[in-house]
mmCIF file of N, CA and C in Angstrom:
data_model
loop_
_atom_site.group_PDB
_atom_site.id
_atom_site.type_symbol
_atom_site.label_atom_id
_atom_site.label_comp_id
_atom_site.label_asym_id
_atom_site.label_seq_id
_atom_site.Cartn_x
_atom_site.Cartn_y
_atom_site.Cartn_z
ATOM 1 N N GLN A 1 63.361 135.183 67.304
ATOM 2 C CA GLN A 1 63.012 133.879 66.355
ATOM 3 C C GLN A 1 62.874 134.489 65.127
ATOM 4 N N VAL A 2 62.812 135.297 64.134
ATOM 5 C CA VAL A 2 62.600 135.943 62.860
ATOM 6 C C VAL A 2 64.020 136.038 62.983
ATOM 7 N N GLN A 3 64.587 135.262 61.851
ATOM 8 C CA GLN A 3 65.619 134.438 60.959
ATOM 9 C C GLN A 3 65.700 134.988 59.689
ATOM 10 N N LEU A 4 66.808 135.242 59.442
ATOM 11 C CA LEU A 4 66.827 135.995 57.134
ATOM 12 C C LEU A 4 68.179 135.415 56.987
ATOM 13 N N VAL A 5 68.936 134.328 56.431
ATOM 14 C CA VAL A 5 69.959 133.576 56.065
ATOM 15 C C VAL A 5 70.090 134.294 54.777
ATOM 16 N N GLU A 6 71.222 134.722 54.309
ATOM 17 C CA GLU A 6 71.495 135.276 53.224
ATOM 18 C C GLU A 6 72.445 133.775 52.563
ATOM 19 N N SER A 7 72.411 133.406 51.565
ATOM 20 C CA SER A 7 73.464 132.879 50.859
ATOM 21 C C SER A 7 73.673 132.982 49.263
ATOM 22 N N GLY A 8 75.161 132.740 49.014
ATOM 23 C CA GLY A 8 75.096 132.934 47.132
ATOM 24 C C GLY A 8 76.190 133.519 46.587
ATOM 25 N N GLY A 9 76.862 134.341 47.573
ATOM 26 C CA GLY A 9 77.676 134.727 47.228
ATOM 27 C C GLY A 9 79.026 135.085 46.847
ATOM 28 N N ALA A 10 79.835 135.791 45.692
ATOM 29 C CA ALA A 10 80.656 134.578 45.915
ATOM 30 C C ALA A 10 82.000 135.648 44.901
ATOM 31 N N LEU A 11 82.877 135.190 44.441
ATOM 32 C CA LEU A 11 83.623 135.708 43.934
ATOM 33 C C LEU A 11 83.725 135.878 42.467
ATOM 34 N N VAL A 12 83.099 136.543 41.208
ATOM 35 C CA VAL A 12 82.603 136.490 40.336
ATOM 36 C C VAL A 12 83.370 137.010 39.763
ATOM 37 N N GLN A 13 83.650 136.606 37.349
ATOM 38 C CA GLN A 13 84.557 137.657 36.709
ATOM 39 C C GLN A 13 83.347 138.537 36.281
ATOM 40 N N PRO A 14 83.099 139.883 35.332
ATOM 41 C CA PRO A 14 82.625 140.389 35.118
ATOM 42 C C PRO A 14 81.808 140.284 34.198
ATOM 43 N N GLY A 15 80.491 140.077 33.924
ATOM 44 C CA GLY A 15 79.556 139.656 32.833
ATOM 45 C C GLY A 15 79.017 137.690 33.370
ATOM 46 N N GLY A 16 79.982 137.812 34.957
ATOM 47 C CA GLY A 16 79.281 136.776 35.367
ATOM 48 C C GLY A 16 77.857 136.900 36.070
ATOM 49 N N SER A 17 77.502 135.401 36.234
ATOM 50 C CA SER A 17 75.979 135.288 36.452
ATOM 51 C C SER A 17 75.932 134.471 38.222
ATOM 52 N N LEU A 18 75.227 135.118 39.267
ATOM 53 C CA LEU A 18 74.988 134.811 40.484
ATOM 54 C C LEU A 18 73.798 134.656 41.419
ATOM 55 N N ARG A 19 73.272 133.796 41.837
ATOM 56 C CA ARG A 19 72.323 133.631 42.147
ATOM 57 C C ARG A 19 72.044 133.450 43.533
ATOM 58 N N LEU A 20 71.287 134.880 44.697
ATOM 59 C CA LEU A 20 70.995 134.612 45.629
ATOM 60 C C LEU A 20 70.201 133.906 46.060
ATOM 61 N N SER A 21 70.164 133.489 47.125
ATOM 62 C CA SER A 21 69.038 132.954 48.319
ATOM 63 C C SER A 21 68.703 134.064 50.458
ATOM 64 N N CYS A 22 67.268 133.733 49.965
ATOM 65 C CA CYS A 22 67.788 134.314 51.271
ATOM 66 C C CYS A 22 66.376 133.216 52.191
ATOM 67 N N ALA A 23 66.978 132.789 53.753
ATOM 68 C CA ALA A 23 65.839 131.736 53.553
ATOM 69 C C ALA A 23 65.595 132.502 54.421
ATOM 70 N N ALA A 24 63.733 132.435 55.149
ATOM 71 C CA ALA A 24 63.431 132.544 56.157
ATOM 72 C C ALA A 24 62.464 131.635 57.602
ATOM 73 N N SER A 25 62.573 131.884 58.691
ATOM 74 C CA SER A 25 62.361 130.965 59.311
ATOM 75 C C SER A 25 62.067 132.449 60.410
ATOM 76 N N GLY A 26 60.671 132.092 60.982
ATOM 77 C CA GLY A 26 60.682 132.615 62.857
ATOM 78 C C GLY A 26 59.527 133.537 62.542
ATOM 79 N N PHE A 27 58.584 133.841 60.840
ATOM 80 C CA PHE A 27 57.361 134.196 61.263
ATOM 81 C C PHE A 27 56.634 133.612 60.075
ATOM 82 N N THR A 28 55.489 134.235 59.597
ATOM 83 C CA THR A 28 54.788 134.098 58.468
ATOM 84 C C THR A 28 55.104 134.086 57.049
ATOM 85 N N PHE A 29 56.262 133.660 56.645
ATOM 86 C CA PHE A 29 56.719 134.568 55.340
ATOM 87 C C PHE A 29 56.027 134.549 54.491
ATOM 88 N N SER A 30 54.376 134.754 53.882
ATOM 89 C CA SER A 30 53.557 134.078 53.012
ATOM 90 C C SER A 30 53.382 136.173 52.986
ATOM 91 N N ASN A 31 53.170 136.500 54.296
ATOM 92 C CA ASN A 31 52.555 137.472 54.612
ATOM 93 C C ASN A 31 53.729 138.678 54.018
ATOM 94 N N TYR A 32 54.943 138.833 54.194
ATOM 95 C CA TYR A 32 55.768 139.841 53.834
ATOM 96 C C TYR A 32 56.436 140.231 53.032
ATOM 97 N N PHE A 33 55.999 141.982 52.694
ATOM 98 C CA PHE A 33 57.005 141.886 51.380
ATOM 99 C C PHE A 33 58.960 142.069 51.363
ATOM 100 N N MET A 34 59.214 141.655 50.861
ATOM 101 C CA MET A 34 60.851 140.817 50.732
ATOM 102 C C MET A 34 61.353 142.245 49.898
ATOM 103 N N ASN A 35 62.555 142.548 50.598
ATOM 104 C CA ASN A 35 63.788 143.108 49.506
ATOM 105 C C ASN A 35 64.659 142.979 49.517
ATOM 106 N N TRP A 36 65.701 143.210 48.568
ATOM 107 C CA TRP A 36 67.681 142.952 49.429
ATOM 108 C C TRP A 36 67.839 144.498 49.000
ATOM 109 N N TYR A 37 68.912 144.784 49.344
ATOM 110 C CA TYR A 37 69.626 145.918 49.930
ATOM 111 C C TYR A 37 71.271 145.481 49.276
ATOM 112 N N ARG A 38 71.996 146.681 48.925
ATOM 113 C CA ARG A 38 73.475 145.539 49.525
ATOM 114 C C ARG A 38 74.616 147.298 49.750
ATOM 115 N N GLN A 39 75.489 147.005 50.038
ATOM 116 C CA GLN A 39 76.372 147.934 50.278
ATOM 117 C C GLN A 39 77.429 147.892 50.119
ATOM 118 N N ALA A 40 78.044 149.115 49.551
ATOM 119 C CA ALA A 40 78.739 148.254 48.768
ATOM 120 C C ALA A 40 80.172 149.359 49.458
ATOM 121 N N PRO A 41 81.652 148.952 49.836
ATOM 122 C CA PRO A 41 82.275 149.720 50.148
ATOM 123 C C PRO A 41 82.835 150.935 50.466
ATOM 124 N N GLY A 42 82.648 151.814 51.525
ATOM 125 C CA GLY A 42 82.547 153.401 51.369
ATOM 126 C C GLY A 42 80.932 153.945 51.022
ATOM 127 N N LYS A 43 79.764 153.118 50.880
ATOM 128 C CA LYS A 43 78.556 154.065 50.746
ATOM 129 C C LYS A 43 77.582 153.442 51.359
ATOM 130 N N GLU A 44 76.579 154.216 51.307
ATOM 131 C CA GLU A 44 75.086 153.925 52.546
ATOM 132 C C GLU A 44 74.357 152.329 51.580
ATOM 133 N N ARG A 45 73.741 152.399 52.086
ATOM 134 C CA ARG A 45 72.838 150.712 52.388
ATOM 135 C C ARG A 45 71.543 151.512 50.960
ATOM 136 N N GLU A 46 71.723 150.446 50.298
ATOM 137 C CA GLU A 46 70.521 150.886 49.037
ATOM 138 C C GLU A 46 69.805 149.812 49.130
ATOM 139 N N LEU A 47 68.400 149.844 48.337
ATOM 140 C CA LEU A 47 67.731 149.011 48.083
ATOM 141 C C LEU A 47 68.219 148.935 46.364
ATOM 142 N N VAL A 48 67.802 147.651 46.116
ATOM 143 C CA VAL A 48 68.403 146.647 45.432
ATOM 144 C C VAL A 48 66.728 146.166 44.982
ATOM 145 N N ALA A 49 65.613 145.499 44.888
ATOM 146 C CA ALA A 49 64.496 145.492 44.232
ATOM 147 C C ALA A 49 63.424 144.742 45.530
ATOM 148 N N SER A 50 62.811 144.917 45.320
ATOM 149 C CA SER A 50 61.006 144.812 46.100
ATOM 150 C C SER A 50 60.582 143.639 45.480
ATOM 151 N N ILE A 51 59.637 142.363 46.210
ATOM 152 C CA ILE A 51 59.209 142.182 46.146
ATOM 153 C C ILE A 51 57.682 141.662 47.012
ATOM 154 N N THR A 52 55.972 141.275 46.151
ATOM 155 C CA THR A 52 54.751 142.025 47.079
ATOM 156 C C THR A 52 54.690 140.259 47.792
ATOM 157 N N ALA A 53 54.482 140.492 48.849
ATOM 158 C CA ALA A 53 53.900 139.052 49.385
ATOM 159 C C ALA A 53 52.486 138.319 48.223
ATOM 160 N N ALA A 54 52.419 138.684 46.946
ATOM 161 C CA ALA A 54 51.958 138.076 46.056
ATOM 162 C C ALA A 54 53.202 137.385 45.024
ATOM 163 N N GLY A 55 53.789 138.287 45.307
ATOM 164 C CA GLY A 55 55.131 137.838 44.588
ATOM 165 C C GLY A 55 55.090 139.259 43.038
ATOM 166 N N ASP A 56 54.519 140.197 43.115
ATOM 167 C CA ASP A 56 55.080 140.829 42.240
ATOM 168 C C ASP A 56 56.557 141.942 42.180
ATOM 169 N N PRO A 57 57.400 141.744 41.732
ATOM 170 C CA PRO A 57 58.402 142.312 41.971
ATOM 171 C C PRO A 57 58.387 143.926 41.536
ATOM 172 N N THR A 58 59.114 144.919 42.389
ATOM 173 C CA THR A 58 59.281 145.898 41.974
ATOM 174 C C THR A 58 60.060 146.887 43.023
ATOM 175 N N ASN A 59 59.589 148.723 42.549
ATOM 176 C CA ASN A 59 61.527 149.115 43.124
ATOM 177 C C ASN A 59 63.041 148.483 42.265
ATOM 178 N N TYR A 60 62.833 148.114 41.330
ATOM 179 C CA TYR A 60 64.563 147.707 40.989
ATOM 180 C C TYR A 60 65.368 148.868 41.252
ATOM 181 N N ALA A 61 66.496 149.527 41.400
ATOM 182 C CA ALA A 61 67.656 149.654 41.560
ATOM 183 C C ALA A 61 67.638 150.406 39.975
ATOM 184 N N ASP A 62 67.813 151.123 39.198
ATOM 185 C CA ASP A 62 68.657 151.927 38.002
ATOM 186 C C ASP A 62 69.027 151.481 37.474
ATOM 187 N N ALA A 63 70.244 150.763 38.549
ATOM 188 C CA ALA A 63 71.417 149.882 38.923
ATOM 189 C C ALA A 63 71.381 148.773 37.951
ATOM 190 N N VAL A 64 70.707 148.340 38.490
ATOM 191 C CA VAL A 64 70.359 147.171 38.611
ATOM 192 C C VAL A 64 69.066 146.556 37.375
ATOM 193 N N LYS A 65 68.325 147.297 37.030
ATOM 194 C CA LYS A 65 67.555 146.971 36.086
ATOM 195 C C LYS A 65 67.739 146.455 34.806
ATOM 196 N N GLY A 66 66.761 145.666 34.358
ATOM 197 C CA GLY A 66 67.178 144.235 33.050
ATOM 198 C C GLY A 66 67.982 143.327 33.375
ATOM 199 N N ARG A 67 69.003 143.329 34.456
ATOM 200 C CA ARG A 67 70.076 142.854 34.892
ATOM 201 C C ARG A 67 69.838 141.751 36.143
ATOM 202 N N PHE A 68 68.877 141.865 36.800
ATOM 203 C CA PHE A 68 68.377 141.268 38.572
ATOM 204 C C PHE A 68 67.420 141.390 38.792
ATOM 205 N N THR A 69 67.221 139.974 38.668
ATOM 206 C CA THR A 69 65.884 139.191 39.555
ATOM 207 C C THR A 69 65.249 139.058 40.747
ATOM 208 N N ILE A 70 64.225 139.528 40.513
ATOM 209 C CA ILE A 70 64.122 139.355 41.748
ATOM 210 C C ILE A 70 62.639 138.258 42.151
ATOM 211 N N SER A 71 62.830 137.015 42.742
ATOM 212 C CA SER A 71 61.717 135.871 43.029
ATOM 213 C C SER A 71 60.907 134.918 44.277
ATOM 214 N N ARG A 72 60.123 135.445 44.412
ATOM 215 C CA ARG A 72 60.702 134.295 46.032
ATOM 216 C C ARG A 72 59.420 133.422 45.385
ATOM 217 N N ASP A 73 59.764 131.750 46.190
ATOM 218 C CA ASP A 73 58.916 130.885 46.992
ATOM 219 C C ASP A 73 58.383 130.817 47.915
ATOM 220 N N ASN A 74 57.209 130.736 47.868
ATOM 221 C CA ASN A 74 56.996 130.758 49.666
ATOM 222 C C ASN A 74 57.320 129.306 50.198
ATOM 223 N N ALA A 75 56.500 128.650 49.446
ATOM 224 C CA ALA A 75 56.694 127.315 49.977
ATOM 225 C C ALA A 75 57.733 126.734 50.664
ATOM 226 N N LYS A 76 58.929 127.293 49.929
ATOM 227 C CA LYS A 76 60.050 127.316 50.527
ATOM 228 C C LYS A 76 60.977 128.428 51.512
ATOM 229 N N ARG A 77 59.929 129.231 52.028
ATOM 230 C CA ARG A 77 60.211 130.385 51.921
ATOM 231 C C ARG A 77 61.425 130.388 51.838
ATOM 232 N N THR A 78 61.585 131.033 50.728
ATOM 233 C CA THR A 78 62.713 132.029 50.290
ATOM 234 C C THR A 78 62.786 132.709 49.553
ATOM 235 N N VAL A 79 63.293 134.138 49.249
ATOM 236 C CA VAL A 79 63.351 134.882 48.158
ATOM 237 C C VAL A 79 64.812 134.877 47.698
ATOM 238 N N TYR A 80 64.543 134.779 46.143
ATOM 239 C CA TYR A 80 66.272 134.951 45.803
ATOM 240 C C TYR A 80 66.523 136.225 44.930
ATOM 241 N N LEU A 81 67.677 136.500 44.709
ATOM 242 C CA LEU A 81 67.792 138.282 43.429
ATOM 243 C C LEU A 81 69.163 136.898 42.730
ATOM 244 N N GLN A 82 67.981 136.767 41.579
ATOM 245 C CA GLN A 82 68.883 136.472 40.085
ATOM 246 C C GLN A 82 69.986 137.660 39.483
ATOM 247 N N MET A 83 70.957 137.515 39.512
ATOM 248 C CA MET A 83 72.085 138.459 39.325
ATOM 249 C C MET A 83 72.966 138.004 37.909
ATOM 250 N N ASN A 84 72.664 138.802 36.541
ATOM 251 C CA ASN A 84 73.149 138.316 35.458
ATOM 252 C C ASN A 84 74.056 140.107 35.050
ATOM 253 N N SER A 85 74.725 139.507 34.036
ATOM 254 C CA SER A 85 76.114 140.582 33.926
ATOM 255 C C SER A 85 76.499 141.441 34.818
ATOM 256 N N LEU A 86 77.292 140.701 35.908
ATOM 257 C CA LEU A 86 77.439 141.536 36.631
ATOM 258 C C LEU A 86 78.846 142.500 36.609
ATOM 259 N N LYS A 87 78.910 143.233 37.311
ATOM 260 C CA LYS A 87 79.762 144.548 36.441
ATOM 261 C C LYS A 87 80.926 144.740 37.703
ATOM 262 N N PRO A 88 81.560 145.434 38.178
ATOM 263 C CA PRO A 88 82.231 145.334 39.550
ATOM 264 C C PRO A 88 81.727 146.568 40.067
ATOM 265 N N GLU A 89 80.831 147.053 39.924
ATOM 266 C CA GLU A 89 80.185 148.113 40.719
ATOM 267 C C GLU A 89 79.041 147.179 41.382
ATOM 268 N N ASP A 90 78.675 146.125 40.943
ATOM 269 C CA ASP A 90 78.359 145.362 41.641
ATOM 270 C C ASP A 90 78.423 144.165 43.344
ATOM 271 N N THR A 91 80.245 144.707 43.059
ATOM 272 C CA THR A 91 80.514 144.510 44.473
ATOM 273 C C THR A 91 79.386 145.453 45.683
ATOM 274 N N ALA A 92 79.748 144.888 46.947
ATOM 275 C CA ALA A 92 78.482 144.864 47.578
ATOM 276 C C ALA A 92 78.706 143.575 49.186
ATOM 277 N N VAL A 93 78.546 144.106 49.824
ATOM 278 C CA VAL A 93 77.398 142.828 50.892
ATOM 279 C C VAL A 93 75.669 143.358 50.917
ATOM 280 N N TYR A 94 75.182 141.920 49.887
ATOM 281 C CA TYR A 94 73.508 142.115 49.167
ATOM 282 C C TYR A 94 73.143 141.560 51.122
ATOM 283 N N TYR A 95 71.690 141.954 51.500
ATOM 284 C CA TYR A 95 71.069 142.302 52.814
ATOM 285 C C TYR A 95 69.894 141.090 52.085
ATOM 286 N N CYS A 96 69.068 140.551 52.842
ATOM 287 C CA CYS A 96 67.816 139.775 52.777
ATOM 288 C C CYS A 96 67.389 141.670 53.874
ATOM 289 N N ASN A 97 66.331 141.632 53.352
ATOM 290 C CA ASN A 97 64.340 142.394 54.572
ATOM 291 C C ASN A 97 63.575 141.944 54.066
ATOM 292 N N ALA A 98 62.831 141.766 55.277
ATOM 293 C CA ALA A 98 61.564 141.774 55.002
ATOM 294 C C ALA A 98 60.627 142.509 56.027
ATOM 295 N N ARG A 99 59.406 142.546 55.595
ATOM 296 C CA ARG A 99 58.853 143.747 56.014
ATOM 297 C C ARG A 99 57.518 143.714 56.234
ATOM 298 N N TRP A 100 56.697 143.357 56.490
ATOM 299 C CA TRP A 100 55.617 143.534 57.414
ATOM 300 C C TRP A 100 54.145 144.403 58.049
ATOM 301 N N TYR A 101 53.853 145.389 57.355
ATOM 302 C CA TYR A 101 53.735 146.534 59.140
ATOM 303 C C TYR A 101 54.853 147.088 59.962
ATOM 304 N N LEU A 102 54.630 147.087 60.942
ATOM 305 C CA LEU A 102 56.110 147.223 61.129
ATOM 306 C C LEU A 102 56.579 146.891 62.018
ATOM 307 N N SER A 103 56.413 145.483 61.650
ATOM 308 C CA SER A 103 57.952 144.377 61.646
ATOM 309 C C SER A 103 59.111 143.925 59.977
ATOM 310 N N VAL A 104 60.108 143.694 60.896
ATOM 311 C CA VAL A 104 60.779 144.640 60.125
ATOM 312 C C VAL A 104 62.015 143.630 60.409
ATOM 313 N N SER A 105 63.303 142.809 59.420
ATOM 314 C CA SER A 105 64.056 141.938 59.655
ATOM 315 C C SER A 105 65.229 142.058 59.166
ATOM 316 N N TRP A 106 66.489 141.611 59.399
ATOM 317 C CA TRP A 106 67.705 142.119 58.347
ATOM 318 C C TRP A 106 67.938 140.726 59.116
ATOM 319 N N GLY A 107 68.986 140.779 57.311
ATOM 320 C CA GLY A 107 69.420 139.304 57.517
ATOM 321 C C GLY A 107 70.673 139.724 58.157
ATOM 322 N N GLN A 108 72.067 139.293 57.887
ATOM 323 C CA GLN A 108 73.761 139.205 58.384
ATOM 324 C C GLN A 108 74.123 138.965 56.445
ATOM 325 N N GLY A 109 73.679 139.838 56.451
ATOM 326 C CA GLY A 109 74.593 139.229 54.519
ATOM 327 C C GLY A 109 75.935 138.554 53.844
ATOM 328 N N THR A 110 75.348 138.495 52.911
ATOM 329 C CA THR A 110 76.487 137.762 51.767
ATOM 330 C C THR A 110 76.940 138.866 50.721
ATOM 331 N N GLN A 111 78.666 138.493 50.673
ATOM 332 C CA GLN A 111 79.554 138.860 49.994
ATOM 333 C C GLN A 111 79.541 139.079 48.495
ATOM 334 N N VAL A 112 79.395 140.178 47.950
ATOM 335 C CA VAL A 112 79.258 139.203 46.094
ATOM 336 C C VAL A 112 80.746 140.690 46.142
ATOM 337 N N THR A 113 81.401 139.170 45.243
ATOM 338 C CA THR A 113 83.089 140.520 44.751
ATOM 339 C C THR A 113 82.437 140.401 43.417
ATOM 340 N N VAL A 114 82.652 141.385 41.898
ATOM 341 C CA VAL A 114 82.861 141.008 41.226
ATOM 342 C C VAL A 114 83.918 141.321 40.771
ATOM 343 N N SER A 115 84.884 141.050 40.411
ATOM 344 C CA SER A 115 86.659 141.038 39.966
ATOM 345 C C SER A 115 87.351 140.613 39.236
ATOM 346 N N SER A 116 87.931 140.501 38.186
ATOM 347 C CA SER A 116 88.616 140.072 36.760
ATOM 348 C C SER A 116 90.202 139.170 37.528
#
């Protein structure tokens, strides 16, 4: 029943912007700590950003700090990742993750490619 669906990934030029969305269903969204992860080709999955149930961002990766912003809208059951000043090294599959105590769920991912 738990479902996370990412959207918004695209091919963009360096310096461009994207906003990723993660639509949640099947659980009490407002209780969950939400995260964005990414996995680049040939690399392990890494945490990009986190946001508490109360809407406080935390745990931005050093590589994205100052460029990415995580936010959530509990009424819309959606978490967002605003990505600005994109760099080629941001190219990855971006995954939405939801966590509440022992409950952990993952989305299927959305591809972000930054290239000229």
